[in-house]
Short mmCIF file of C-alpha atoms in Angstrom, two decimals:
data_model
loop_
_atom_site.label_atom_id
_atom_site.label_comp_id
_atom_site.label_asym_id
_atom_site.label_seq_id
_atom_site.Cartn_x
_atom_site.Cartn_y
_atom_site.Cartn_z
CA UNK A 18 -50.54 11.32 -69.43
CA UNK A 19 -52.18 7.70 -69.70
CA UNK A 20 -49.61 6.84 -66.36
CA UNK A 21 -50.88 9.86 -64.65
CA UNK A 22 -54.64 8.98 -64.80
CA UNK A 23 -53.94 5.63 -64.03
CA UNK A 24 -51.91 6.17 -61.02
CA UNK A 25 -54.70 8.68 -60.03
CA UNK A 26 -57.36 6.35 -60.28
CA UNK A 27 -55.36 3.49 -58.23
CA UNK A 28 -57.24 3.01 -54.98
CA UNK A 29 -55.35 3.74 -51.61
CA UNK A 30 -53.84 0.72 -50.79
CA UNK A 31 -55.43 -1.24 -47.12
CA UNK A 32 -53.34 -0.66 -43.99
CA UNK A 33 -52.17 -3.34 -42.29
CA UNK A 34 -53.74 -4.66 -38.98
CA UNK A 35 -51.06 -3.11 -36.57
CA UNK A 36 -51.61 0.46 -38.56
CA UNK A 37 -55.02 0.00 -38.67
CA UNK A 38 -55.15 -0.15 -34.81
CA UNK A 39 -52.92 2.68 -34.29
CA UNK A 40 -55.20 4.55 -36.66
CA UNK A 41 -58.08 3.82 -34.33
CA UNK A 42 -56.47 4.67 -31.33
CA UNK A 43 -55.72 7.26 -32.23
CA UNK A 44 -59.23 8.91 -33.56
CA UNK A 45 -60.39 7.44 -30.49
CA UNK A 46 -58.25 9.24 -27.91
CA UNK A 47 -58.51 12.10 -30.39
CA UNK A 48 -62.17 12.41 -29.93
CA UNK A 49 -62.08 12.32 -26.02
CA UNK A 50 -59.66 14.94 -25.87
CA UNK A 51 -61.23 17.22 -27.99
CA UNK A 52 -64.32 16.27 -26.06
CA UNK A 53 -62.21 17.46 -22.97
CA UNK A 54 -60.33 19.66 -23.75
CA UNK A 55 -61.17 21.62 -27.05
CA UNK A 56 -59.61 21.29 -30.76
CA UNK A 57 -56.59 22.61 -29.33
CA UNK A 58 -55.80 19.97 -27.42
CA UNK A 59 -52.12 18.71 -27.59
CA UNK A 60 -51.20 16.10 -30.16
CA UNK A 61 -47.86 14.61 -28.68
CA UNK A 62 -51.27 13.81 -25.44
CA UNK A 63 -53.18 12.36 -28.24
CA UNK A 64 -50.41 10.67 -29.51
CA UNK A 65 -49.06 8.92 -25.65
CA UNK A 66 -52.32 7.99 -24.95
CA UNK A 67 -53.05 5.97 -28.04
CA UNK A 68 -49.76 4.32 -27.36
CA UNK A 69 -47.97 5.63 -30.31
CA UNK A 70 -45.16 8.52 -31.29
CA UNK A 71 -46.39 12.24 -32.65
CA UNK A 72 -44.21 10.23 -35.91
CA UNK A 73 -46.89 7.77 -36.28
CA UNK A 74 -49.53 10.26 -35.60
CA UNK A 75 -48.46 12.90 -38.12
CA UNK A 76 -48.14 10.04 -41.08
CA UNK A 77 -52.06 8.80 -40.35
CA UNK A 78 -52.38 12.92 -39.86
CA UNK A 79 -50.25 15.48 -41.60
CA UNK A 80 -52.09 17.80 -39.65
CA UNK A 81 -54.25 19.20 -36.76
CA UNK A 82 -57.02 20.11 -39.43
CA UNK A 83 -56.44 16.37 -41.01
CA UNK A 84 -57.55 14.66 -37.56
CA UNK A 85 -60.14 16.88 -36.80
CA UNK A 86 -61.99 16.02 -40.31
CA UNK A 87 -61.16 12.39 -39.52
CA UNK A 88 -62.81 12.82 -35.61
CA UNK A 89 -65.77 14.60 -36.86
CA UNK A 90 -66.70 12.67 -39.85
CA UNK A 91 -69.68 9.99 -38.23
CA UNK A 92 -71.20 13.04 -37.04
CA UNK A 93 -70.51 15.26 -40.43
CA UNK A 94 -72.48 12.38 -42.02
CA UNK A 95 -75.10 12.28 -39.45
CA UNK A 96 -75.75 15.66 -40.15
CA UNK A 97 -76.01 14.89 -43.82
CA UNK A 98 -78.66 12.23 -43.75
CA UNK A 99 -80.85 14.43 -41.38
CA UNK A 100 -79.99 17.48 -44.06
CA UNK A 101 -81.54 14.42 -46.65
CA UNK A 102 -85.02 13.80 -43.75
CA UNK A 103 -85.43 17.60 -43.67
CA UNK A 104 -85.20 18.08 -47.41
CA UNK A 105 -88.92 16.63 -47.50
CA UNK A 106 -90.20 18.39 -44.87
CA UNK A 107 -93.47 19.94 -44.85
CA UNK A 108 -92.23 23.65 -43.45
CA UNK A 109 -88.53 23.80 -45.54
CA UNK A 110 -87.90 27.37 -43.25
CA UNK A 111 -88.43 25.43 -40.37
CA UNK A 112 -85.96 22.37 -42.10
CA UNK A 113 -83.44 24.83 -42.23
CA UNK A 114 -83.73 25.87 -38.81
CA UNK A 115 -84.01 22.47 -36.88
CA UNK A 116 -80.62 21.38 -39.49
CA UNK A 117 -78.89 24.87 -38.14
CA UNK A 118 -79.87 23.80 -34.87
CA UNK A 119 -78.00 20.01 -35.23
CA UNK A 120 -74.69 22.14 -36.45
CA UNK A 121 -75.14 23.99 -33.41
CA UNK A 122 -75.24 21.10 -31.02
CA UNK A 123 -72.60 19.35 -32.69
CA UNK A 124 -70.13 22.12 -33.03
CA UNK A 125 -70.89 22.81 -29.20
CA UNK A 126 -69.57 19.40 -28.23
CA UNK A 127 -65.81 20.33 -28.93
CA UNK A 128 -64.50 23.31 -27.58
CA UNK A 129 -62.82 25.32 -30.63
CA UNK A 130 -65.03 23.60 -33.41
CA UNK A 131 -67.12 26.27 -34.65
CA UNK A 132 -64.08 28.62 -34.64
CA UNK A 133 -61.66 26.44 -36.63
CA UNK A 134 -64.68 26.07 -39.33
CA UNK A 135 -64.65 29.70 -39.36
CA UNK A 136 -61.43 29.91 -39.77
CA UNK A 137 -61.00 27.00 -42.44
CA UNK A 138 -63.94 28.71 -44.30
CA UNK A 139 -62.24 30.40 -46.92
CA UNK A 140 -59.64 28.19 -47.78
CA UNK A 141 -61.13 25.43 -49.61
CA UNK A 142 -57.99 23.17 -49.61
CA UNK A 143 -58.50 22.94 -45.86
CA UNK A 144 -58.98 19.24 -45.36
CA UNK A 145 -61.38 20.15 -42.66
CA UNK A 146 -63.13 22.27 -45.19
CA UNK A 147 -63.36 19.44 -47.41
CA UNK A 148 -64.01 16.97 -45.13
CA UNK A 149 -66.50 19.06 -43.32
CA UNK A 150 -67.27 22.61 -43.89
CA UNK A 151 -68.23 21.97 -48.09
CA UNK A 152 -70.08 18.92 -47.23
CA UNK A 153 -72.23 20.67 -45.05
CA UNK A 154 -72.21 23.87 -47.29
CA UNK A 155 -73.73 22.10 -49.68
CA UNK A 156 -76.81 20.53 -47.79
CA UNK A 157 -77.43 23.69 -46.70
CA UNK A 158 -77.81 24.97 -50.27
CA UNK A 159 -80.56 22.74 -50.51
CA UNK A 160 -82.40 23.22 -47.67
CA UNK A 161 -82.17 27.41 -48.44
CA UNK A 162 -83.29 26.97 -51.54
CA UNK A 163 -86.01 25.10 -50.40
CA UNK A 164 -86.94 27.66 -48.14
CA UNK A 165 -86.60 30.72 -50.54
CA UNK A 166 -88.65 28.90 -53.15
CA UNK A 167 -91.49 29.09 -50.08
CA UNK A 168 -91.44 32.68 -49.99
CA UNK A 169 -90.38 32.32 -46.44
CA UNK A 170 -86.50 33.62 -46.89
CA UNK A 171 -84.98 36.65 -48.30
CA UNK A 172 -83.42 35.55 -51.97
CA UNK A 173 -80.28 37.36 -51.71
CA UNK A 174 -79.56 35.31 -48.50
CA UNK A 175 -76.12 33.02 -49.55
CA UNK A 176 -75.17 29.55 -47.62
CA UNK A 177 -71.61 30.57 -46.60
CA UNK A 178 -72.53 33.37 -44.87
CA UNK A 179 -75.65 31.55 -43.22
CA UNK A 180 -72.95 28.76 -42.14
CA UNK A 181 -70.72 31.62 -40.91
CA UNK A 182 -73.78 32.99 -38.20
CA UNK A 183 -74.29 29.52 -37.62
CA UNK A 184 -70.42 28.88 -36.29
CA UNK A 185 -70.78 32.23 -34.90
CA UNK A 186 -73.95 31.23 -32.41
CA UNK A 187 -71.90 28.26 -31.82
CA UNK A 188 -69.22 29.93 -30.90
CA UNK A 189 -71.58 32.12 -28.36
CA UNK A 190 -73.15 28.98 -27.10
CA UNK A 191 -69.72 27.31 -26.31
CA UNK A 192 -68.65 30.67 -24.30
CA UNK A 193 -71.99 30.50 -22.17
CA UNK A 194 -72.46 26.74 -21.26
CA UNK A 195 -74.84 28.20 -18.53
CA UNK A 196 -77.43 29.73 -20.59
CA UNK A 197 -79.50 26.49 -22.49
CA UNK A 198 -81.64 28.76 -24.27
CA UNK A 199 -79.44 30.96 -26.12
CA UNK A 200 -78.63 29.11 -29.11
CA UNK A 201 -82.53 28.91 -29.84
CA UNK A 202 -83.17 32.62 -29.24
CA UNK A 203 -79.91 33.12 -31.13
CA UNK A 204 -81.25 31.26 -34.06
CA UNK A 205 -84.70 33.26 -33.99
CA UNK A 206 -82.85 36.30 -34.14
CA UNK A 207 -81.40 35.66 -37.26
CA UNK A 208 -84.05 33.74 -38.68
CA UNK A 209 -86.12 37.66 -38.33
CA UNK A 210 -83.48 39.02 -40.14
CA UNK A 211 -83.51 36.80 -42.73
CA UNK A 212 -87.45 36.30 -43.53
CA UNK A 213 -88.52 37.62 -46.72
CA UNK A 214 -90.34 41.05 -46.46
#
């Protein structure tokens, strides 16, 4: 038992320089196709462009979910510190609205996001889940709190399924790239529907 905490507590060992580089590649040319071409975007692409084999992809990445939490983490982090700014906010409903907003616009960047997070949603040993849908999950839990404690939203209003409309307008907003406005009327909508009476 003593060699099993020990060996859990051991920190992951460095990679080396060349793997290191490969490992940046290959987020790198990971990010512009998604960018490009969606989530779905073919990994063996991914993989010749960073100037590696789908091998040396799938040991950095077991999976498609695995590089997709690794691409989106500088932004799942921005999102967190402006989660943290909005948590002091004078007007918390209006916090929570402007932070749904951010998900929005960064789920809109990559074709397919807001869907695989509604996919991954449920299954908490998603590594996307982990490394981004429960992160975010729980900064939204403070921010609704916040803004039930104001009186301005309904208490039996829950963070996942808030996080689901919010993929869901997303979603919308990705399917009609000619219509700038809709993910704000999208969110007002919703944010009727969800004011305390």
């Amino acid at each position: 038992m003593a060699m099993e905490t020990a060996t859990a507590q051991t920190p992951p060992r460095p990679m080396r320089a060349d793997a290191r580089r490969n490992y940046e590649r290959l987020l790198a040319e990971a990010r512009t196709a998604f960018t490009q071409h969606g989530t779905d975007a073919s990994l063996e692409d991914i993989a010749r462009r960073a100037g590696v084999g789908i091998g040396t992809l799938y040991r950095h990445f077991p999976n498609r979910t695995a590089l997709m939490g690794a691409v989106f983490q500088g932004e799942i982090c921005a999102l967190l510190e402006r989660s943290r700014e909005l948590a002091q906010a004078p007007r918390p409903c209006q916090a929570l609205i402007d932070w749904l907003r951010a998900i929005v616009d960064h789920a809109s960047t990559y074709r397919g996001l807001s869907q695989a997070l509604m996919a991954c949603s449920g299954d908490e040993t998603s590594e996307l889940s982990r490394g981004c849908g429960l992160p975010l999950r729980e900064a939204g839990s403070e921010l609704l709190a916040r803004a039930q404690q104001s009186g301005a939203v309904r208490s039996g209003v829950v963070i996942a399924d808030l996080m689901q409309l919010t993929n869901a307008i997303a979603l919308a907003v990705e399917q009609s790239p000619d219509d700038p406005e809709l993910a704000d009327r999208l969110l007002a909508l919703a944010f009727t529907g969800l004011k305390a009476r």
